[in-house]
Amino acid sequence: MRIFKHIYTATLCMTMAASMSSCVNNWLDQTPADGINAETAINTSSDLANVRTGLYAAVKGNSTLVDYYGRLMWVYGDMRGEDVQYEFKSGSGRAQFYYYMNYSTADDFGSSSAVWQTPYIVIARANRVIEAAESGNLSDASEAAATISQYAAEAKVIRAMALFDLTRIYGKPYTMDQGASLGVPVVSSTIEASEKLPRNTVAECYTAIEKDLSDAINSGALMTENNENSNGFVNVWAAKALQVRVYMTKGEWDKALSVAEDIINNSPYSLWSTSEYAGAWSESNAAHAKEVLFELIIDDTTDWTDREGIAYLYADAASVPGYGDVIVTKSFATMLAEDAQDVRNDIILEPGDPKSTYAGNKVYINKLPAVNGDPRYANIPLLRLSEVYLSAAEAAFESGNSNKAATYLNAIISNRTTDASKQVSASTVTRDRIYKERRKELVGEGQRYFDVLRRGETVVRYTSSADQGWHDVLTEEARTFDRNSKKALPLIPASEINANPNMQQNPAY
């Protein structure tokens, strides 16, 4: 088992090329970015570009580090909900931890099950980019000012994203106590390994998150286009989409709606149509880029997660190489099938094995389709325009504007089903209908449990054998729970607690 490094050791290792061998994990196979000594090597915008490469590589992960968007962020966000489950009959075990919820101590949250180490590596790399870019010491600072400012703005968005994800995992939802409870340590600069920072409050975390996003967006340095130059990098519209997600999590409806409408009205993106939807998930499809605001690009074996990544977990082994650990629940499949004309049925696939337990049922999520027969090369979308429309609908509804809520929800509905009777009006749009469309649209994208937390919903996987569906036998606390349940939040990993006496633990189970 690989050694789990706490955040301060990780941060120190980021700044010292000579210490790479002592950091054990090899972190990411991005030698140009990892091999730069922070004291002397970032001298030009070209050097800074190498560190930028390493920043995006950290978000992506590799076959060793999959505790962020390489795999675990997706598993955490979906497996703790009721629409996706672990395929326990033949699964590899890689997606079971948050499904069974059998953990009882901080020791359970080791390097393989906690979203912790890699987000802080991401933050450390972002800090390096920002500090170098804003130091004024780069030799070509004048000639490459626009490029340097762009890299700094991108790093602030990525830093905000990592802190946001950590905060919404380990801290109570902002809407429970307005951020008074503990979040995670805010690390906004490179620090020494001897520094043992305590946890900031959730409110303090959001202050840092919002400042980074606002500074990046208002700098005017982020790209605005949707083209090959912006492909795989954060542009201003991705930054704003993340800002919408933050405002939604805080229940700040007016702010969320305002930014969402800016994206909808002014960005170069558009929704996939009913005829485009199923095929557009493939990165080679001409329509793919229309709706994807930001995705992680997988080009070759030097920047992939190999068989440990989320795409491999989603893939049905009987059809393409894959583990098939993740399937939709029977209740979700039934809900989606209520509308036979809904094109989202077409990205849930039947097993390739006719003898499968699920034969005749659509269970496998095909949002990360194989490239030339291999899912390991699939790009990983993180932000889509559909989510922005759904957020606009919800924010408008909560703000009391049913007309706008219906308009934005119908934009999704009309582009997902050819049955016009499914559309809503200002008098028929409801909170539950918005929630239902959000579940149908974002299944498998790691968002469901975070929606549960921010809205105070209850996850009901099943209540008895009569509605158990395809679920394994689960404990009572894993069958039905909400944000007040004792296991609603994970514990800070024991290794981090042991390394830092100032780190306060979440309440024990």
Short mmCIF file of C-alpha atoms in Angstrom, two decimals:
data_model
loop_
_atom_site.label_atom_id
_atom_site.label_comp_id
_atom_site.label_asym_id
_atom_site.label_seq_id
_atom_site.Cartn_x
_atom_site.Cartn_y
_atom_site.Cartn_z
CA MET A 1 0.00 0.00 0.00
CA ARG A 2 1.38 3.41 -0.89
CA ILE A 3 2.32 5.78 1.89
CA PHE A 4 -0.19 8.55 2.66
CA LYS A 5 1.46 11.96 2.85
CA HIS A 6 -0.17 14.70 4.88
CA ILE A 7 -0.74 18.08 3.27
CA TYR A 8 2.29 19.82 4.71
CA THR A 9 4.77 17.22 3.55
CA ALA A 10 3.05 17.29 0.18
CA THR A 11 3.40 21.05 -0.03
CA LEU A 12 7.08 20.98 0.92
CA CYS A 13 7.80 18.29 -1.63
CA MET A 14 6.19 20.47 -4.28
CA THR A 15 8.86 23.11 -3.74
CA MET A 16 11.96 20.95 -3.62
CA ALA A 17 13.17 19.05 -6.64
CA ALA A 18 15.81 17.30 -4.62
CA SER A 19 13.21 15.87 -2.28
CA MET A 20 11.23 14.03 -4.91
CA SER A 21 12.77 10.70 -4.02
CA SER A 22 11.76 11.16 -0.39
CA CYS A 23 8.17 11.87 -1.30
CA VAL A 24 7.84 8.24 -2.29
CA ASN A 25 4.73 8.36 -4.45
CA ASN A 26 6.21 9.64 -7.69
CA TRP A 27 2.99 11.64 -7.61
CA LEU A 28 2.58 12.29 -11.31
CA ASP A 29 4.68 11.41 -14.27
CA GLN A 30 5.21 15.03 -15.26
CA THR A 31 8.94 15.50 -14.85
CA PRO A 32 9.14 19.05 -16.25
CA ALA A 33 6.67 20.32 -13.67
CA ASP A 34 7.87 18.19 -10.77
CA GLY A 35 11.55 18.69 -11.38
CA ILE A 36 11.65 22.47 -11.07
CA ASN A 37 13.21 23.92 -7.95
CA ALA A 38 10.88 26.63 -6.69
CA GLU A 39 13.77 28.77 -5.49
CA THR A 40 15.49 29.29 -8.82
CA ALA A 41 14.00 27.42 -11.76
CA ILE A 42 10.85 29.39 -12.59
CA ASN A 43 12.63 32.16 -14.45
CA THR A 44 10.52 32.58 -17.58
CA SER A 45 6.97 32.18 -18.83
CA SER A 46 8.13 28.95 -20.47
CA ASP A 47 9.18 27.60 -17.07
CA LEU A 48 5.82 28.70 -15.71
CA ALA A 49 4.08 26.83 -18.52
CA ASN A 50 5.75 23.62 -17.33
CA VAL A 51 4.43 24.14 -13.81
CA ARG A 52 1.00 24.85 -15.29
CA THR A 53 1.19 21.47 -17.05
CA GLY A 54 1.89 19.82 -13.71
CA LEU A 55 -1.07 21.61 -12.14
CA TYR A 56 -3.55 20.18 -14.64
CA ALA A 57 -1.83 16.80 -14.37
CA ALA A 58 -2.49 16.79 -10.63
CA VAL A 59 -6.20 17.39 -11.18
CA LYS A 60 -6.21 14.52 -13.66
CA GLY A 61 -4.27 12.09 -11.46
CA ASN A 62 -2.53 8.93 -12.58
CA SER A 63 -2.69 5.22 -11.83
CA THR A 64 -1.27 5.85 -8.36
CA LEU A 65 -3.08 9.05 -7.39
CA VAL A 66 -6.78 8.57 -8.03
CA ASP A 67 -8.13 10.24 -4.90
CA TYR A 68 -9.44 13.27 -6.77
CA TYR A 69 -10.88 13.53 -10.29
CA GLY A 70 -8.88 10.48 -11.31
CA ARG A 71 -11.56 8.40 -9.63
CA LEU A 72 -12.63 8.98 -6.06
CA MET A 73 -14.33 12.37 -6.42
CA TRP A 74 -16.78 10.77 -8.83
CA VAL A 75 -17.30 7.72 -6.64
CA TYR A 76 -17.89 9.84 -3.55
CA GLY A 77 -20.36 12.16 -5.24
CA ASP A 78 -22.48 9.42 -6.80
CA MET A 79 -22.01 6.28 -4.72
CA ARG A 80 -23.35 8.00 -1.59
CA GLY A 81 -26.59 8.75 -3.38
CA GLU A 82 -29.51 6.61 -4.51
CA ASP A 83 -29.16 6.70 -8.31
CA VAL A 84 -25.86 4.83 -8.64
CA GLN A 85 -24.67 1.71 -6.85
CA TYR A 86 -21.73 -0.64 -6.61
CA GLU A 87 -22.00 -3.69 -8.87
CA PHE A 88 -21.29 -6.09 -6.02
CA LYS A 89 -21.81 -9.35 -7.89
CA SER A 90 -18.63 -9.07 -9.97
CA GLY A 91 -17.14 -5.66 -9.18
CA SER A 92 -13.45 -5.17 -8.47
CA GLY A 93 -14.07 -3.47 -5.12
CA ARG A 94 -12.82 -0.06 -6.23
CA ALA A 95 -16.21 1.61 -5.83
CA GLN A 96 -17.55 -0.12 -2.76
CA PHE A 97 -16.22 1.98 0.14
CA TYR A 98 -18.83 4.74 0.09
CA TYR A 99 -21.57 2.36 -0.98
CA TYR A 100 -21.50 0.11 2.07
CA MET A 101 -20.58 2.89 4.52
CA ASN A 102 -19.04 0.37 6.93
CA TYR A 103 -16.30 2.74 8.07
CA SER A 104 -16.16 3.49 11.78
CA THR A 105 -12.86 5.23 12.55
CA ALA A 106 -10.43 7.67 10.98
CA ASP A 107 -8.13 4.73 10.28
CA ASP A 108 -10.62 3.58 7.64
CA PHE A 109 -9.92 6.70 5.59
CA GLY A 110 -6.54 5.77 4.20
CA SER A 111 -4.93 6.87 0.97
CA SER A 112 -7.18 4.67 -1.13
CA SER A 113 -10.51 5.90 0.22
CA ALA A 114 -10.15 9.58 1.18
CA VAL A 115 -10.39 12.59 -1.12
CA TRP A 116 -7.58 14.43 0.60
CA GLN A 117 -4.01 14.06 -0.63
CA THR A 118 -4.28 15.02 -4.30
CA PRO A 119 -6.50 18.10 -3.83
CA TYR A 120 -3.80 19.51 -1.58
CA ILE A 121 -1.15 18.65 -4.16
CA VAL A 122 -3.30 20.57 -6.65
CA ILE A 123 -3.44 23.53 -4.25
CA ALA A 124 0.33 23.40 -3.72
CA ARG A 125 0.99 23.46 -7.47
CA ALA A 126 -1.49 26.27 -7.96
CA ASN A 127 0.28 28.26 -5.25
CA ARG A 128 3.57 27.84 -7.10
CA VAL A 129 2.08 29.12 -10.35
CA ILE A 130 0.40 32.10 -8.67
CA GLU A 131 3.42 33.12 -6.60
CA ALA A 132 5.82 32.89 -9.54
CA ALA A 133 3.44 34.73 -11.88
CA GLU A 134 2.79 37.54 -9.42
CA SER A 135 6.37 37.89 -8.18
CA GLY A 136 7.40 40.20 -11.01
CA ASN A 137 10.67 38.29 -11.22
CA LEU A 138 10.19 36.40 -14.48
CA SER A 139 12.72 37.58 -17.04
CA ASP A 140 10.10 38.02 -19.76
CA ALA A 141 7.45 39.53 -17.49
CA SER A 142 6.84 42.47 -19.83
CA GLU A 143 6.81 40.63 -23.13
CA ALA A 144 4.70 37.71 -21.85
CA ALA A 145 2.50 39.65 -19.43
CA ALA A 146 -0.78 38.40 -20.90
CA THR A 147 0.32 34.75 -20.85
CA ILE A 148 1.64 35.01 -17.30
CA SER A 149 -1.58 36.64 -16.10
CA GLN A 150 -3.61 33.92 -17.82
CA TYR A 151 -1.69 31.14 -16.08
CA ALA A 152 -2.13 32.84 -12.71
CA ALA A 153 -5.87 33.24 -13.27
CA GLU A 154 -6.24 29.59 -14.29
CA ALA A 155 -4.34 28.52 -11.17
CA LYS A 156 -6.67 30.57 -8.96
CA VAL A 157 -9.70 28.84 -10.46
CA ILE A 158 -8.15 25.40 -9.98
CA ARG A 159 -7.13 26.28 -6.41
CA ALA A 160 -10.68 27.42 -5.71
CA MET A 161 -12.07 24.19 -7.15
CA ALA A 162 -9.84 21.99 -4.99
CA LEU A 163 -10.64 23.92 -1.82
CA PHE A 164 -14.35 23.91 -2.69
CA ASP A 165 -14.34 20.15 -3.15
CA LEU A 166 -12.49 19.54 0.11
CA THR A 167 -14.81 21.90 1.97
CA ARG A 168 -18.02 20.31 0.74
CA ILE A 169 -16.72 16.86 1.59
CA TYR A 170 -15.32 17.47 5.10
CA GLY A 171 -17.37 20.46 6.25
CA LYS A 172 -21.05 20.67 7.04
CA PRO A 173 -23.17 22.17 4.26
CA TYR A 174 -23.08 25.96 4.37
CA THR A 175 -26.87 26.02 4.45
CA MET A 176 -26.92 24.19 7.81
CA ASP A 177 -25.18 26.85 9.92
CA GLN A 178 -24.05 29.57 7.50
CA GLY A 179 -20.51 28.22 7.54
CA ALA A 180 -19.89 28.38 11.31
CA SER A 181 -18.62 24.79 11.54
CA LEU A 182 -15.17 23.56 10.60
CA GLY A 183 -14.10 23.14 7.00
CA VAL A 184 -10.51 22.35 6.01
CA PRO A 185 -7.20 24.24 6.24
CA VAL A 186 -6.93 27.07 3.73
CA VAL A 187 -3.45 26.93 2.18
CA SER A 188 -3.02 30.02 0.02
CA SER A 189 0.79 30.08 -0.20
CA THR A 190 3.69 27.68 -0.14
CA ILE A 191 4.37 26.61 3.44
CA GLU A 192 7.03 24.79 5.39
CA ALA A 193 6.50 21.21 6.52
CA SER A 194 6.86 22.41 10.11
CA GLU A 195 3.68 24.47 9.85
CA LYS A 196 0.70 22.67 11.38
CA LEU A 197 -2.36 24.62 10.34
CA PRO A 198 -5.74 24.08 12.00
CA ARG A 199 -8.98 23.81 10.10
CA ASN A 200 -10.63 27.01 8.96
CA THR A 201 -14.36 27.42 9.25
CA VAL A 202 -16.55 26.59 6.29
CA ALA A 203 -17.32 30.31 5.94
CA GLU A 204 -13.59 31.15 5.82
CA CYS A 205 -13.09 28.47 3.18
CA TYR A 206 -15.84 29.97 1.04
CA THR A 207 -14.37 33.44 1.45
CA ALA A 208 -11.09 32.14 -0.02
CA ILE A 209 -12.88 30.22 -2.76
CA GLU A 210 -14.99 33.17 -3.84
CA LYS A 211 -12.04 35.55 -3.77
CA ASP A 212 -9.99 33.30 -6.04
CA LEU A 213 -12.85 32.94 -8.51
CA SER A 214 -13.69 36.63 -8.46
CA ASP A 215 -10.04 37.66 -8.87
CA ALA A 216 -9.56 35.25 -11.77
CA ILE A 217 -12.75 36.27 -13.57
CA ASN A 218 -12.34 40.01 -13.02
CA SER A 219 -8.70 39.96 -14.11
CA GLY A 220 -9.80 39.61 -17.72
CA ALA A 221 -6.90 37.22 -18.23
CA LEU A 222 -8.85 34.00 -18.76
CA MET A 223 -9.59 32.78 -22.26
CA THR A 224 -13.10 33.44 -23.52
CA GLU A 225 -13.11 31.19 -26.59
CA ASN A 226 -14.29 27.64 -27.06
CA ASN A 227 -11.66 26.32 -29.44
CA GLU A 228 -8.52 24.19 -29.64
CA ASN A 229 -6.51 26.71 -27.63
CA SER A 230 -8.92 26.52 -24.70
CA ASN A 231 -9.52 22.78 -24.93
CA GLY A 232 -8.51 21.14 -21.65
CA PHE A 233 -7.80 24.45 -19.88
CA VAL A 234 -9.96 26.62 -17.66
CA ASN A 235 -11.53 29.54 -19.52
CA VAL A 236 -13.71 32.31 -18.14
CA TRP A 237 -16.94 30.38 -18.74
CA ALA A 238 -15.70 27.35 -16.82
CA ALA A 239 -14.69 29.68 -13.99
CA LYS A 240 -18.16 31.19 -13.96
CA ALA A 241 -19.80 27.74 -14.05
CA LEU A 242 -17.79 26.80 -10.98
CA GLN A 243 -18.89 30.09 -9.41
CA VAL A 244 -22.52 29.10 -10.06
CA ARG A 245 -21.90 25.77 -8.32
CA VAL A 246 -20.44 27.59 -5.31
CA TYR A 247 -23.38 30.00 -5.06
CA MET A 248 -25.84 27.11 -5.36
CA THR A 249 -24.08 25.27 -2.54
CA LYS A 250 -24.43 28.37 -0.34
CA GLY A 251 -28.07 28.88 -1.27
CA GLU A 252 -27.33 32.31 -2.75
CA TRP A 253 -29.95 32.09 -5.45
CA ASP A 254 -29.78 35.60 -6.92
CA LYS A 255 -26.03 35.40 -7.40
CA ALA A 256 -26.27 31.91 -8.91
CA LEU A 257 -28.98 32.99 -11.33
CA SER A 258 -27.14 36.12 -12.41
CA VAL A 259 -23.92 34.29 -13.28
CA ALA A 260 -25.78 31.36 -14.87
CA GLU A 261 -27.67 33.75 -17.15
CA ASP A 262 -24.41 35.43 -18.11
CA ILE A 263 -23.09 32.05 -19.27
CA ILE A 264 -26.33 31.10 -21.02
CA ASN A 265 -26.67 34.42 -22.84
CA ASN A 266 -23.08 35.34 -23.60
CA SER A 267 -20.90 32.23 -23.81
CA PRO A 268 -20.08 30.44 -27.08
CA TYR A 269 -21.61 27.18 -25.73
CA SER A 270 -24.99 25.62 -26.52
CA LEU A 271 -26.93 22.59 -25.35
CA TRP A 272 -26.74 19.29 -27.16
CA SER A 273 -29.95 18.59 -29.07
CA THR A 274 -31.94 15.37 -28.80
CA SER A 275 -30.32 14.10 -31.98
CA GLU A 276 -26.81 14.98 -30.76
CA TYR A 277 -26.97 13.89 -27.14
CA ALA A 278 -26.04 10.21 -27.18
CA GLY A 279 -23.16 10.59 -29.61
CA ALA A 280 -21.85 13.87 -28.23
CA TRP A 281 -20.27 12.21 -25.20
CA SER A 282 -17.59 10.88 -27.53
CA GLU A 283 -14.76 13.40 -27.77
CA SER A 284 -14.41 12.69 -31.49
CA ASN A 285 -18.01 13.71 -32.15
CA ALA A 286 -18.39 17.10 -33.83
CA ALA A 287 -20.95 18.20 -31.23
CA HIS A 288 -18.88 17.26 -28.19
CA ALA A 289 -17.30 20.66 -27.58
CA LYS A 290 -20.60 22.55 -27.85
CA GLU A 291 -21.63 21.82 -24.27
CA VAL A 292 -18.47 20.86 -22.36
CA LEU A 293 -17.09 23.92 -20.60
CA PHE A 294 -14.10 22.16 -19.06
CA GLU A 295 -12.77 18.62 -19.33
CA LEU A 296 -9.60 16.73 -18.54
CA ILE A 297 -7.83 15.69 -21.74
CA ILE A 298 -6.36 12.20 -21.95
CA ASP A 299 -3.96 12.02 -24.88
CA ASP A 300 -1.70 9.06 -24.21
CA THR A 301 -0.29 6.76 -21.56
CA THR A 302 1.77 9.53 -19.95
CA ASP A 303 -1.31 11.37 -18.69
CA TRP A 304 -3.92 8.73 -17.95
CA THR A 305 -5.15 6.89 -14.87
CA ASP A 306 -4.84 3.54 -16.65
CA ARG A 307 -7.09 0.85 -15.13
CA GLU A 308 -7.54 2.76 -11.88
CA GLY A 309 -9.49 5.64 -13.40
CA ILE A 310 -13.20 6.39 -13.32
CA ALA A 311 -13.75 5.57 -17.00
CA TYR A 312 -12.45 2.03 -16.45
CA LEU A 313 -14.79 1.62 -13.47
CA TYR A 314 -17.78 2.63 -15.58
CA ALA A 315 -16.97 0.37 -18.53
CA ASP A 316 -18.77 -2.96 -18.92
CA ALA A 317 -16.05 -5.60 -19.14
CA ALA A 318 -18.16 -7.70 -21.49
CA SER A 319 -18.19 -4.94 -24.10
CA VAL A 320 -14.84 -3.14 -23.71
CA PRO A 321 -11.98 -3.47 -21.23
CA GLY A 322 -13.21 -2.32 -17.82
CA TYR A 323 -14.22 -3.28 -14.31
CA GLY A 324 -17.92 -2.41 -14.50
CA ASP A 325 -18.01 -1.47 -10.80
CA VAL A 326 -20.55 1.33 -11.24
CA ILE A 327 -24.14 0.84 -12.41
CA VAL A 328 -27.37 2.80 -12.05
CA THR A 329 -29.88 1.56 -9.50
CA LYS A 330 -33.07 -0.15 -10.51
CA SER A 331 -35.11 2.76 -9.16
CA PHE A 332 -33.15 5.20 -11.32
CA ALA A 333 -33.44 3.00 -14.42
CA THR A 334 -37.18 2.82 -13.85
CA MET A 335 -37.44 6.59 -13.43
CA LEU A 336 -35.49 7.26 -16.62
CA ALA A 337 -37.51 4.73 -18.60
CA GLU A 338 -40.78 6.49 -17.70
CA ASP A 339 -40.22 8.57 -20.82
CA ALA A 340 -39.33 6.25 -23.68
CA GLN A 341 -38.53 9.26 -25.87
CA ASP A 342 -35.94 10.65 -23.45
CA VAL A 343 -32.58 10.38 -25.23
CA ARG A 344 -30.80 9.99 -21.91
CA ASN A 345 -31.97 6.38 -22.04
CA ASP A 346 -29.46 5.94 -24.85
CA ILE A 347 -26.38 6.55 -22.70
CA ILE A 348 -27.37 3.85 -20.20
CA LEU A 349 -26.34 0.53 -21.76
CA GLU A 350 -27.38 -3.08 -21.36
CA PRO A 351 -24.68 -5.58 -20.35
CA GLY A 352 -22.67 -7.03 -23.20
CA ASP A 353 -22.95 -10.47 -21.60
CA PRO A 354 -26.37 -12.00 -22.34
CA LYS A 355 -25.99 -14.17 -19.22
CA SER A 356 -25.48 -11.18 -16.95
CA THR A 357 -27.70 -10.73 -13.90
CA TYR A 358 -28.82 -7.46 -15.48
CA ALA A 359 -29.44 -8.80 -18.98
CA GLY A 360 -32.30 -6.94 -20.61
CA ASN A 361 -31.83 -3.92 -18.34
CA LYS A 362 -29.92 -0.71 -18.98
CA VAL A 363 -27.37 -0.35 -16.18
CA TYR A 364 -23.96 0.88 -17.41
CA ILE A 365 -23.32 4.63 -17.72
CA ASN A 366 -21.73 5.45 -21.07
CA LYS A 367 -20.74 9.08 -20.42
CA LEU A 368 -17.04 8.26 -20.70
CA PRO A 369 -17.13 6.17 -23.89
CA ALA A 370 -14.15 4.15 -25.00
CA VAL A 371 -11.78 5.63 -27.57
CA ASN A 372 -10.89 3.03 -30.18
CA GLY A 373 -12.24 0.37 -27.84
CA ASP A 374 -10.31 1.54 -24.78
CA PRO A 375 -12.01 3.61 -22.02
CA ARG A 376 -8.66 4.60 -20.54
CA TYR A 377 -8.32 7.24 -23.29
CA ALA A 378 -11.69 8.89 -22.56
CA ASN A 379 -11.67 12.59 -21.72
CA ILE A 380 -13.28 13.47 -18.38
CA PRO A 381 -15.88 16.31 -18.51
CA LEU A 382 -16.01 18.33 -15.26
CA LEU A 383 -18.34 21.20 -16.15
CA ARG A 384 -21.20 21.19 -18.65
CA LEU A 385 -23.69 23.79 -19.82
CA SER A 386 -26.60 21.51 -18.87
CA GLU A 387 -25.72 21.90 -15.20
CA VAL A 388 -25.74 25.68 -15.63
CA TYR A 389 -29.27 25.58 -17.09
CA LEU A 390 -30.49 23.32 -14.29
CA SER A 391 -28.93 25.59 -11.69
CA ALA A 392 -30.56 28.60 -13.35
CA ALA A 393 -33.93 26.86 -13.19
CA GLU A 394 -33.53 25.97 -9.52
CA ALA A 395 -32.15 29.37 -8.53
CA ALA A 396 -34.98 31.15 -10.37
CA PHE A 397 -37.58 28.95 -8.69
CA GLU A 398 -36.12 29.54 -5.24
CA SER A 399 -36.04 33.27 -5.98
CA GLY A 400 -39.75 33.20 -6.77
CA ASN A 401 -39.45 33.58 -10.54
CA SER A 402 -41.45 30.65 -11.91
CA ASN A 403 -41.40 32.02 -15.46
CA LYS A 404 -37.63 31.89 -15.66
CA ALA A 405 -37.57 28.55 -13.84
CA ALA A 406 -39.86 27.04 -16.47
CA THR A 407 -37.90 28.60 -19.33
CA TYR A 408 -34.56 27.20 -18.23
CA LEU A 409 -35.96 23.81 -17.28
CA ASN A 410 -37.75 23.53 -20.62
CA ALA A 411 -34.48 24.21 -22.40
CA ILE A 412 -33.19 20.98 -20.86
CA ILE A 413 -36.42 19.02 -21.35
CA SER A 414 -36.87 20.03 -24.99
CA ASN A 415 -33.31 18.99 -25.78
CA ARG A 416 -33.64 15.63 -24.02
CA THR A 417 -37.04 14.32 -25.09
CA THR A 418 -39.15 14.60 -28.21
CA ASP A 419 -42.30 14.34 -26.08
CA ALA A 420 -43.48 17.95 -25.87
CA SER A 421 -46.01 17.06 -23.18
CA LYS A 422 -43.14 16.70 -20.71
CA GLN A 423 -42.48 20.45 -20.76
CA VAL A 424 -43.60 22.66 -17.88
CA SER A 425 -45.13 26.09 -17.49
CA ALA A 426 -44.79 28.78 -14.86
CA SER A 427 -47.85 27.31 -13.13
CA THR A 428 -46.71 23.66 -13.27
CA VAL A 429 -42.97 23.88 -12.60
CA THR A 430 -42.11 22.49 -9.19
CA ARG A 431 -39.06 22.05 -7.04
CA ASP A 432 -39.37 18.26 -7.29
CA ARG A 433 -39.49 18.37 -11.09
CA ILE A 434 -36.33 20.46 -11.21
CA TYR A 435 -34.63 18.03 -8.84
CA LYS A 436 -35.76 15.07 -10.97
CA GLU A 437 -34.40 16.55 -14.19
CA ARG A 438 -31.13 17.32 -12.43
CA ARG A 439 -30.82 13.71 -11.29
CA LYS A 440 -31.57 12.41 -14.78
CA GLU A 441 -29.16 14.79 -16.46
CA LEU A 442 -26.17 14.58 -14.10
CA VAL A 443 -26.18 10.91 -13.14
CA GLY A 444 -22.67 9.51 -13.09
CA GLU A 445 -21.06 12.98 -12.96
CA GLY A 446 -20.34 13.01 -9.23
CA GLN A 447 -22.94 15.59 -8.21
CA ARG A 448 -25.88 13.78 -6.61
CA TYR A 449 -24.68 13.55 -2.98
CA PHE A 450 -23.59 17.18 -2.93
CA ASP A 451 -27.08 18.16 -4.08
CA VAL A 452 -28.50 16.06 -1.24
CA LEU A 453 -26.31 17.83 1.29
CA ARG A 454 -26.96 21.40 0.19
CA ARG A 455 -30.72 20.88 -0.11
CA GLY A 456 -31.17 18.78 3.03
CA GLU A 457 -32.71 15.87 1.15
CA THR A 458 -32.89 12.26 2.31
CA VAL A 459 -31.18 9.47 0.40
CA VAL A 460 -33.47 6.43 0.22
CA ARG A 461 -31.72 3.52 -1.42
CA TYR A 462 -34.40 1.06 -0.34
CA THR A 463 -36.70 0.49 2.62
CA SER A 464 -37.45 -3.24 2.39
CA SER A 465 -36.93 -6.28 0.21
CA ALA A 466 -39.91 -5.15 -1.85
CA ASP A 467 -38.03 -2.13 -3.23
CA GLN A 468 -34.46 -3.40 -2.84
CA GLY A 469 -33.99 -3.64 -6.59
CA TRP A 470 -30.39 -4.49 -7.52
CA HIS A 471 -28.91 -3.35 -4.20
CA ASP A 472 -26.85 -5.62 -2.01
CA VAL A 473 -28.01 -6.16 1.56
CA LEU A 474 -27.14 -2.91 3.36
CA THR A 475 -27.17 -1.83 6.98
CA GLU A 476 -30.04 0.38 8.06
CA GLU A 477 -27.82 3.46 8.22
CA ALA A 478 -26.67 2.84 4.63
CA ARG A 479 -30.21 2.34 3.31
CA THR A 480 -31.65 5.70 4.36
CA PHE A 481 -29.76 8.77 5.57
CA ASP A 482 -29.54 12.55 5.36
CA ARG A 483 -27.08 15.29 6.27
CA ASN A 484 -27.85 14.86 9.96
CA SER A 485 -26.85 11.19 9.91
CA LYS A 486 -23.73 10.27 11.82
CA LYS A 487 -21.91 9.23 8.65
CA ALA A 488 -22.98 12.21 6.56
CA LEU A 489 -19.40 13.53 6.69
CA PRO A 490 -16.23 11.44 6.50
CA LEU A 491 -13.53 11.66 9.14
CA ILE A 492 -10.24 13.40 8.42
CA PRO A 493 -7.76 10.58 7.62
CA ALA A 494 -5.94 9.30 10.72
CA SER A 495 -2.54 9.89 9.10
CA GLU A 496 -3.33 13.59 8.80
CA ILE A 497 -4.55 13.82 12.39
CA ASN A 498 -1.44 12.02 13.64
CA ALA A 499 0.87 14.30 11.66
CA ASN A 500 -0.77 17.55 12.74
CA PRO A 501 -1.77 18.03 16.39
CA ASN A 502 -3.68 21.19 15.45
CA MET A 503 -6.00 19.34 13.09
CA GLN A 504 -9.44 18.92 14.67
CA GLN A 505 -11.38 15.80 13.77
CA ASN A 506 -14.98 15.60 12.64
CA PRO A 507 -17.27 14.07 15.27
CA ALA A 508 -16.57 10.38 15.79
CA TYR A 509 -18.98 7.76 14.58
#
